C-alpha cells in the first residue's frame, strides 16, 4: 500500500503545485524539522536578515507569481512577520505564513516554554486578525484538508493565510488516499446577467464613461481583458496607485494615475466629472485614492471587485469579479469616438545641467528617461512613492508599492522577492533614507543570492514627508554613508550623487553593471519635494 505523505511533505507539495519555488524566512528550534524538509525539497529557502524582510519579500513574490510563502519560528519570528502580513492583507497579496510551534505533546499542562507569550494560541489569534484563514495542523486526520482549505482561501481572496505547524506533527502521516480539494466557484447566472444588463444600460447612456483599474486587475491577472474592454469600447482608463502599470502608459486611451488630490488635476477632473465610473478591482481606500480627497459618488459608479459587484445602489450577490469582467468585455457596446482627454506627460529627453545640485523633480525626470521594459519599479513609502506616481511606465512594466498600507521598509526586501519571482526583471528600488535605515540591510540577502537591483536612496537627511506636516528634531536621521555599504557587505557598487552630472554617470554605470547590485546615495535638500507632494500639500492647505 502506498504510504501517505507526512503533513510537512504535503504542505511542500501543495505550495509547489501552486507555483511557489522559494520560501523566505529564518529558522528557529520550533521549525528546524520542517526547515530540514524544505532544504531537501524542490523549494529554495531564502534566508533574510530579519523576519519582517522575509514577509515583505514573500509579499512582493506573491504579487508577481500569484502565491508567496514565508516560514518562521514561533512568536519571536511570527510576530515579526505580523506587520508585513497586515500589509499583504490590506493590499491583497496572497502570502502563506508558516510558523513552527511547540509540539502538541509539549503543550499538555500548559508549561512555560520559551517564545510563548500568553497562551499557546496567542500567535494564532493575532494572525486570525491579519489573514483570511488560519489553521493549526494539530490533527493528522484533518491536516491535509486544512492545508487545502487555507490555500484555496489565499487564492480565492488574494490575501494571506496562516499555517501553524507544531513540531511534533511535521513527520506524522496524514490520511492516505487524500484527494486535493479543488474549488471552482461559479457566479449565479441570473444575478450575473442582471448585473451586466444594468451595467450595459448605464454605460450606453453615459456621456463620459471612464474605467478606473485597480489592484485586483493585477492580482487576478486580468490586464489583457481590461485592455480589450478599453480598446473595444474606446472608454478611457485611469489607474490607481496600487493599480499603476495595469496598462502601458503610452496607450492612447490611458489617462494617468487617479489619486484624488495627490494626482494630476486634469486626471482628477476627468474622472470626477464622469457620469459613469467603472471601478474594476478597486477598493475605496484613502491613500490609494488620494488621502480622503477622492470624490466618487456611488450613484455614478459601477463597482466590481472580488468581494462585491454593485451598480449605483444595487448590490448583486454571487457574482465573481472575473465573470463580471468577462461579461463586460463581451457586451456589444459601441465604440466611442476619441475623447478630448488628458494624457500622461511624455518623457522628455533629459539633458543634465551638469553642475546643478539634484532636486527631487529632476531626479524623477532622469529616472523616467532611464526606465526600460525589463525593469520593475518598487517604491518605499515617502516622497519616493508620491513622486513615482508620475513615472511614465512604458510597457506594462511591473510597478509595485505599498500604496495603501504604507509601511516603511518595504522596498529593499520586496526587491529580493521580485527578482526571485521573475529573474528577467531588474528591480529599480526607490527608497527614502528613513525607510532604508529600517530594512536596507536586506542588501545582504541581495548579495547572498546574486541579485542586482539598482537602489536609489533619496537622502534628504530625515523623514521628509513628515517635515511638511509637522517638523521637529524627531524627523532628523543619523546620516549614514550609504554608498560605502558595499564595502561592508563585500558586494555591490556604491555611488554618491550630488549633481545632475553625478547622476548621469552613476546611472550609466549601474545600467552596465549587471553582475551585482548598485546603490546610489542621492543627496537632496531636506525640504525639497516632488510635484505630487507639492500638489497634495497645496490642496490640503486649501481645504484647511
Ligand atoms: C513603519 C512605519 N513607520 C512610520 C511611518 C510614518 N511615516 C510616514 S512617511 C515617514 C517618513 C519617511 O521618511 P523617508 O523614508 O526618509 O522618506 P521621505 O519622506 O524623506 O521621502 C514616516 C516616518 C510609516 N509610514 N511606516
Ligand atoms: Mg528621507
XYZ file of C-alpha atoms and ligand atoms in Angstrom:
571
model
C 0.000 0.000 0.000
C 1.229 3.483 -0.858
C 2.362 5.306 2.263
C 0.691 8.585 2.965
C 2.748 11.747 2.797
C 3.694 13.400 6.049
C 1.994 16.665 6.956
C 5.179 18.618 6.262
C 5.670 16.934 2.888
C 2.086 17.555 1.830
C 2.401 21.259 2.637
C 5.543 21.453 0.496
C 3.850 19.561 -2.348
C 0.854 21.863 -2.391
C 2.961 25.027 -2.316
C 4.936 23.695 -5.252
C 1.779 22.758 -7.128
C 0.602 26.358 -6.799
C 3.764 27.760 -8.341
C 5.793 28.545 -5.226
C 9.512 27.931 -5.757
C 11.056 29.994 -2.929
C 10.272 30.248 0.759
C 11.575 33.209 2.752
C 12.417 33.160 6.436
C 14.688 32.485 9.382
C 14.757 29.154 11.244
C 14.366 28.526 14.959
C 14.146 25.361 17.022
C 10.370 25.052 16.680
C 10.653 24.968 12.907
C 14.019 23.290 12.339
C 12.494 19.927 11.487
C 10.387 21.498 8.753
C 13.376 23.530 7.534
C 15.216 20.288 7.058
C 12.407 19.042 4.810
C 12.298 22.347 2.967
C 16.013 22.357 2.306
C 15.787 18.877 0.792
C 12.714 19.723 -1.271
C 12.147 21.339 -4.669
C 11.586 24.666 -2.912
C 14.508 27.010 -2.307
C 14.950 28.526 1.116
C 15.900 32.184 1.173
C 17.316 33.353 4.486
C 16.751 37.030 5.153
C 18.384 39.240 7.828
C 15.103 39.801 9.604
C 11.675 38.161 9.527
C 9.960 41.374 8.506
C 12.190 41.391 5.432
C 11.083 37.828 4.686
C 7.457 38.953 4.959
C 7.928 41.830 2.526
C 9.876 39.620 0.134
C 7.122 36.985 0.175
C 4.507 39.686 -0.404
C 6.304 41.010 -3.487
C 6.862 37.439 -4.693
C 3.144 36.760 -4.360
C 2.280 39.889 -6.342
C 4.316 38.623 -9.278
C 3.826 34.846 -9.092
C 0.372 34.572 -7.573
C 1.421 32.985 -4.270
C 4.287 33.556 -1.836
C 5.440 31.837 1.343
C 7.300 32.792 4.460
C 8.403 30.293 7.097
C 9.473 31.331 10.592
C 9.705 30.186 14.151
C 7.099 30.607 16.855
C 6.227 34.123 18.127
C 9.703 35.717 18.044
C 9.692 35.119 14.301
C 5.960 35.003 13.676
C 5.131 38.257 15.355
C 7.861 39.996 13.384
C 6.054 38.951 10.227
C 2.775 40.347 11.544
C 3.313 43.820 10.106
C 4.217 42.550 6.652
C 1.222 40.195 6.772
C -1.042 43.093 7.675
C 0.256 44.908 4.599
C -0.377 41.867 2.424
C -3.895 41.621 3.825
C -4.633 45.273 3.195
C -3.152 45.273 -0.299
C -4.415 41.888 -1.382
C -1.350 39.758 -1.674
C -1.650 36.005 -1.090
C 1.152 35.091 1.299
C 1.227 31.792 3.168
C 2.668 32.401 6.641
C 4.046 29.140 8.004
C 5.103 29.164 11.617
C 6.712 26.410 13.613
C 5.272 25.898 17.084
C 5.676 23.791 20.207
C 4.603 20.199 19.676
C 1.106 19.178 20.762
C 2.574 16.805 23.360
C 4.682 19.626 24.810
C 1.591 21.750 25.322
C -0.014 19.493 27.939
C -0.256 21.081 31.368
C 0.482 24.475 29.830
C 4.196 24.696 30.656
C 6.190 27.902 30.246
C 8.075 27.090 27.078
C 10.406 29.628 25.528
C 8.870 32.047 22.973
C 5.380 31.571 24.401
C 3.604 34.874 25.029
C 0.402 34.228 26.967
C -1.354 31.106 25.723
C -0.230 28.626 23.112
C -2.705 30.079 20.689
C -1.793 33.749 21.213
C 0.060 33.956 17.925
C -2.755 32.220 16.082
C -5.247 34.716 17.476
C -3.100 37.587 16.242
C -2.937 36.078 12.786
C -6.660 35.432 12.669
C -6.958 39.210 12.525
C -4.428 39.524 9.741
C -5.360 36.697 7.391
C -8.388 35.264 5.591
C -7.875 31.782 7.014
C -5.780 30.359 9.840
C -5.133 26.825 10.971
C -3.057 24.799 13.415
C -2.116 21.465 11.878
C -2.630 19.583 15.106
C -4.822 16.729 13.845
C -3.354 14.263 11.343
C -6.865 13.276 10.222
C -7.751 16.760 9.047
C -4.336 18.304 8.336
C -4.434 17.773 4.554
C -7.946 19.173 4.280
C -6.902 22.136 6.339
C -3.933 22.789 4.071
C -6.255 22.646 1.040
C -8.759 24.943 2.716
C -6.328 27.714 3.629
C -4.514 27.628 0.290
C -7.844 27.885 -1.521
C -8.734 30.862 0.620
C -5.435 32.589 -0.200
C -6.019 32.091 -3.894
C -9.703 32.995 -3.799
C -9.308 36.222 -1.851
C -5.706 37.051 -2.803
C -4.942 37.589 0.839
C -2.589 35.991 3.371
C -3.266 32.824 5.355
C -1.673 31.353 8.461
C -0.470 27.789 8.896
C 0.903 26.748 12.275
C 2.876 23.558 12.263
C 3.517 22.023 15.706
C 6.963 20.483 15.592
C 5.791 17.003 16.522
C 3.372 16.928 13.571
C 5.823 17.609 10.736
C 6.657 13.942 10.151
C 3.278 12.482 11.066
C 1.468 10.980 8.065
C -1.864 12.495 7.106
C -4.734 10.364 5.884
C -3.968 8.052 2.974
C -5.710 8.494 -0.416
C -6.469 12.131 0.260
C -7.859 13.889 -2.789
C -6.892 17.516 -3.041
C -9.815 19.838 -2.765
C -10.301 21.923 -5.899
C -12.955 24.573 -5.659
C -14.260 26.230 -8.794
C -16.606 28.940 -7.775
C -19.207 29.962 -10.256
C -21.324 33.049 -10.462
C -25.062 32.864 -10.100
C -26.055 33.185 -13.753
C -29.182 35.189 -13.231
C -27.512 37.598 -10.895
C -24.606 37.973 -13.341
C -26.992 38.575 -16.254
C -28.906 41.202 -14.312
C -25.712 42.956 -13.242
C -24.419 43.043 -16.807
C -27.753 44.340 -18.119
C -27.722 47.214 -15.683
C -24.061 47.931 -16.396
C -24.696 47.937 -20.143
C -27.613 50.309 -19.819
C -25.607 52.661 -17.640
C -22.570 52.646 -19.933
C -24.686 53.127 -23.081
C -26.446 56.098 -21.581
C -23.294 57.711 -20.284
C -21.852 60.864 -21.753
C -18.335 60.377 -20.443
C -17.686 56.920 -19.002
C -14.295 56.134 -17.598
C -12.610 52.980 -16.290
C -10.590 53.041 -13.095
C -8.394 49.955 -12.913
C -7.042 48.922 -9.555
C -5.071 46.347 -7.666
C -7.200 43.251 -8.270
C -6.797 43.510 -12.013
C -3.131 42.715 -11.329
C -3.785 40.093 -8.690
C -6.233 38.145 -10.841
C -4.077 38.600 -13.953
C -6.850 40.327 -15.902
C -4.796 43.077 -17.546
C -5.440 41.740 -21.052
C -9.194 41.764 -20.538
C -9.169 45.334 -19.317
C -7.108 46.302 -22.331
C -9.606 44.613 -24.647
C -12.515 46.333 -22.936
C -10.791 49.687 -23.323
C -9.918 49.114 -26.961
C -13.281 47.698 -27.984
C -15.279 50.476 -26.401
C -12.937 53.448 -26.652
C -13.569 54.194 -22.985
C -10.523 55.868 -21.425
C -8.829 54.241 -18.461
C -7.070 55.602 -15.397
C -5.137 53.545 -12.867
C -4.904 53.948 -9.136
C -1.567 53.979 -7.375
C -1.923 50.305 -6.415
C -3.088 49.576 -9.946
C -0.383 51.592 -11.674
C 1.122 49.869 -14.708
C -2.045 47.883 -15.314
C -1.844 49.162 -18.873
C 1.134 50.531 -20.834
C 1.205 54.230 -20.095
C 1.762 55.144 -23.720
C -1.632 53.774 -24.659
C -3.745 56.482 -26.380
C -6.680 55.777 -24.051
C -4.652 55.921 -20.855
C -5.356 58.951 -18.697
C -2.799 58.595 -15.902
C -2.900 57.814 -12.210
C -6.035 58.878 -10.411
C -5.344 59.519 -6.768
C -7.601 62.335 -5.719
C -5.658 65.395 -4.710
C -2.317 63.649 -4.938
C -2.651 63.036 -8.618
C -2.623 65.310 -11.590
C -5.506 67.730 -11.598
C -6.582 67.034 -15.180
C -6.945 63.297 -14.449
C -8.867 64.028 -11.266
C -11.254 66.378 -13.038
C -11.864 63.958 -15.888
C -12.650 61.050 -13.563
C -14.699 63.028 -11.077
C -16.797 64.695 -13.773
C -17.618 61.338 -15.352
C -21.236 60.208 -15.198
C -20.204 56.538 -15.175
C -17.044 55.463 -13.357
C -16.332 51.774 -13.862
C -14.178 50.756 -10.895
C -12.504 47.441 -11.638
C -10.807 45.561 -8.828
C -10.782 48.700 -6.737
C -11.149 49.275 -3.041
C -12.161 52.660 -1.832
C -9.109 53.269 0.290
C -7.847 56.684 1.185
C -4.214 56.770 0.106
C -4.846 54.750 -2.977
C -7.487 57.244 -3.943
C -5.623 60.242 -2.621
C -5.879 60.689 1.151
C -9.608 61.234 1.576
C -9.756 63.586 -1.331
C -11.288 61.383 -3.969
C -14.822 62.302 -4.895
C -16.517 59.307 -6.367
C -20.247 59.058 -5.992
C -21.781 55.539 -5.853
C -24.756 56.697 -7.908
C -22.412 57.264 -10.831
C -20.373 54.094 -10.262
C -20.099 50.527 -11.368
C -18.044 48.957 -8.616
C -16.715 45.443 -9.164
C -14.151 43.552 -7.152
C -13.668 40.099 -5.637
C -15.873 40.975 -2.701
C -18.797 42.617 -4.393
C -20.380 43.886 -7.541
C -22.579 46.904 -7.163
C -24.059 49.288 -9.659
C -25.434 52.571 -8.444
C -27.062 51.490 -5.181
C -27.758 47.862 -6.213
C -25.535 45.085 -4.994
C -25.514 41.819 -6.934
C -24.875 38.691 -4.921
C -22.764 35.760 -6.063
C -21.158 37.495 -8.995
C -17.496 36.734 -9.390
C -15.267 39.592 -10.412
C -13.680 37.601 -13.207
C -17.036 36.595 -14.693
C -18.311 40.139 -14.490
C -15.258 41.473 -16.300
C -15.532 38.721 -18.902
C -19.184 39.687 -19.341
C -18.407 43.379 -19.715
C -15.835 42.547 -22.348
C -18.417 40.541 -24.229
C -21.125 43.224 -24.216
C -21.868 44.812 -27.534
C -21.036 48.361 -26.693
C -20.492 50.818 -29.490
C -17.013 52.142 -29.899
C -16.889 55.731 -28.847
C -15.189 58.462 -30.790
C -11.856 59.600 -29.395
C -12.266 61.926 -26.458
C -10.645 65.101 -25.512
C -8.831 63.593 -22.613
C -5.655 64.213 -20.637
C -2.586 62.088 -21.210
C 0.448 61.411 -19.079
C 3.315 63.735 -19.758
C 5.558 62.064 -22.308
C 9.170 61.513 -21.463
C 11.287 64.478 -22.312
C 14.789 63.961 -23.488
C 16.778 64.525 -20.390
C 19.731 66.849 -20.685
C 21.746 67.075 -17.499
C 22.651 70.545 -16.299
C 25.974 69.214 -15.206
C 26.766 71.386 -12.198
C 23.228 71.682 -10.807
C 22.552 70.078 -7.456
C 19.989 67.283 -7.519
C 16.357 68.035 -6.850
C 13.517 65.540 -6.436
C 11.815 66.737 -9.617
C 14.942 66.389 -11.705
C 15.667 63.006 -10.152
C 12.286 61.704 -11.285
C 12.697 63.231 -14.743
C 16.009 61.475 -15.091
C 14.649 58.162 -13.785
C 11.772 58.450 -16.208
C 14.220 58.527 -19.087
C 16.204 55.673 -17.542
C 13.353 53.160 -17.226
C 13.355 50.247 -19.601
C 10.992 47.405 -20.329
C 12.887 44.816 -18.303
C 12.704 46.823 -15.094
C 10.285 46.548 -12.243
C 9.891 49.712 -10.219
C 9.452 49.186 -6.497
C 8.968 52.140 -4.214
C 9.007 52.581 -0.496
C 6.818 54.974 1.455
C 7.728 58.663 1.348
C 8.407 61.009 -1.500
C 9.921 58.110 -3.424
C 6.361 56.792 -3.688
C 4.476 60.048 -4.200
C 6.787 61.218 -6.953
C 6.750 57.808 -8.613
C 3.079 58.247 -9.473
C 4.229 60.439 -12.331
C 6.805 57.995 -13.640
C 5.901 57.002 -17.139
C 5.807 53.215 -17.236
C 6.225 52.361 -20.894
C 5.406 48.739 -21.394
C 3.295 47.023 -18.874
C 6.329 47.123 -16.614
C 5.519 45.999 -13.154
C 5.195 48.790 -10.692
C 4.944 47.794 -7.063
C 4.464 49.938 -3.997
C 2.836 49.650 -0.583
C 0.487 52.427 -1.621
C -2.315 51.682 0.798
C -0.887 50.176 3.966
C 2.199 52.373 3.546
C 4.582 50.579 5.842
C 8.095 51.931 5.523
C 10.834 49.410 4.896
C 9.023 47.554 2.125
C 11.104 48.261 -0.923
C 14.558 46.712 -0.431
C 13.285 43.340 0.861
C 10.498 43.414 -1.735
C 13.136 43.664 -4.460
C 14.530 40.311 -3.282
C 11.134 38.668 -3.689
C 10.519 40.348 -7.027
C 13.713 39.264 -8.655
C 13.476 35.704 -7.420
C 9.883 35.585 -8.667
C 10.952 36.767 -12.089
C 14.716 36.781 -12.730
C 14.218 38.544 -16.059
C 13.273 41.738 -14.252
C 15.809 44.109 -12.767
C 14.317 45.996 -9.816
C 14.690 49.754 -9.640
C 14.227 50.461 -5.945
C 13.207 53.973 -4.893
C 13.596 54.380 -1.166
C 13.842 57.233 1.350
C 16.781 57.344 3.731
C 14.437 56.747 6.692
C 12.888 53.665 5.130
C 16.318 52.438 4.055
C 17.564 52.607 7.615
C 14.771 50.212 8.598
C 15.371 47.328 6.208
C 18.192 48.330 3.846
C 20.400 45.670 5.405
C 18.474 43.128 3.350
C 21.028 44.115 0.719
C 22.941 41.302 2.404
C 20.214 38.948 1.161
C 20.501 40.574 -2.247
C 24.249 39.895 -2.223
C 23.908 36.346 -0.941
C 21.538 35.458 -3.763
C 23.488 37.214 -6.514
C 20.672 39.659 -7.292
C 21.239 43.008 -8.988
C 18.701 45.701 -8.104
C 19.502 49.352 -8.610
C 18.736 51.022 -5.289
C 18.224 54.786 -5.287
C 18.318 56.240 -1.768
C 16.519 59.583 -1.556
C 18.843 61.072 1.038
C 17.124 64.169 2.404
C 18.504 63.618 5.895
C 15.240 62.761 7.551
C 11.567 61.941 7.414
C 10.958 64.479 4.678
C 7.257 63.737 4.172
C 6.610 64.437 7.813
C 8.581 67.665 7.767
C 5.836 69.048 5.543
C 3.164 68.098 8.056
C 4.879 68.934 11.324
C 8.600 69.331 11.711
C 10.810 68.782 14.724
C 14.046 67.079 15.698
C 12.145 63.779 15.652
C 12.256 63.943 11.865
C 16.063 64.024 11.700
C 18.138 60.952 10.901
C 21.682 59.986 11.707
C 23.481 60.365 8.383
C 24.844 57.079 7.108
C 27.446 56.840 4.416
C 25.141 54.706 2.287
C 27.389 54.372 -0.724
C 30.019 52.575 1.338
C 27.739 49.712 2.352
C 29.140 47.575 -0.479
C 32.459 47.627 1.401
C 30.762 46.190 4.476
C 28.775 43.650 2.515
C 31.596 42.605 0.229
C 29.331 43.020 -2.791
C 27.657 45.723 -4.811
C 28.766 49.107 -6.052
C 28.104 52.423 -4.368
C 27.786 55.896 -5.870
C 27.496 59.324 -4.271
C 25.248 61.626 -6.280
C 25.184 65.355 -5.596
C 24.787 66.865 -9.056
C 22.973 66.039 -12.266
C 26.267 65.052 -13.832
C 26.918 62.623 -10.953
C 23.502 61.079 -11.501
C 24.040 60.609 -15.211
C 27.379 58.958 -14.634
C 26.081 56.701 -11.841
C 23.049 55.526 -13.816
C 25.133 54.802 -16.886
C 27.453 52.630 -14.811
C 24.582 50.986 -12.946
C 22.943 50.028 -16.231
C 26.084 48.264 -17.384
C 26.963 46.731 -14.064
C 24.549 43.814 -14.084
C 26.556 41.331 -12.052
C 25.766 42.933 -8.705
C 23.552 45.495 -7.007
C 24.172 49.234 -7.324
C 23.393 51.726 -4.601
C 23.021 55.411 -5.410
C 23.127 57.787 -2.449
C 21.325 60.806 -3.900
C 21.739 63.922 -1.775
C 18.664 66.136 -1.677
C 17.755 69.261 0.272
C 15.718 68.365 3.399
C 12.674 70.383 2.338
C 12.731 69.601 -1.373
C 9.744 67.584 -2.580
C 8.122 66.059 -5.637
C 5.384 67.728 -7.666
C 2.926 65.173 -6.276
C 3.693 66.042 -2.666
C 3.540 69.699 -3.617
C 0.065 69.180 -5.115
C -1.142 67.335 -2.046
C 0.156 69.986 0.316
C -1.441 72.746 -1.766
C -4.813 71.012 -1.935
C -4.844 70.149 1.738
C -3.864 73.713 2.619
C -6.819 74.964 0.556
C -9.156 72.638 2.436
C -7.976 73.654 5.910
C 6.870 51.535 9.584
C 6.446 52.973 9.507
N 6.765 53.825 10.493
C 6.403 55.136 10.424
C 5.678 55.606 9.371
C 5.236 57.072 9.318
N 5.927 57.775 8.213
C 5.334 58.028 7.035
S 6.324 58.807 5.936
C 7.584 58.834 7.040
C 8.910 59.427 6.654
C 9.609 58.672 5.579
O 10.946 59.050 5.572
P 11.903 58.636 4.402
O 11.878 57.178 4.210
O 13.234 59.248 4.651
O 11.211 59.284 3.118
P 10.948 60.847 2.842
O 9.643 61.189 3.472
O 12.090 61.600 3.465
O 10.899 60.962 1.363
C 7.223 58.253 8.251
C 8.111 58.145 9.445
C 5.331 54.670 8.365
N 4.594 55.014 7.300
N 5.738 53.390 8.443
Mg 14.050 60.971 3.957
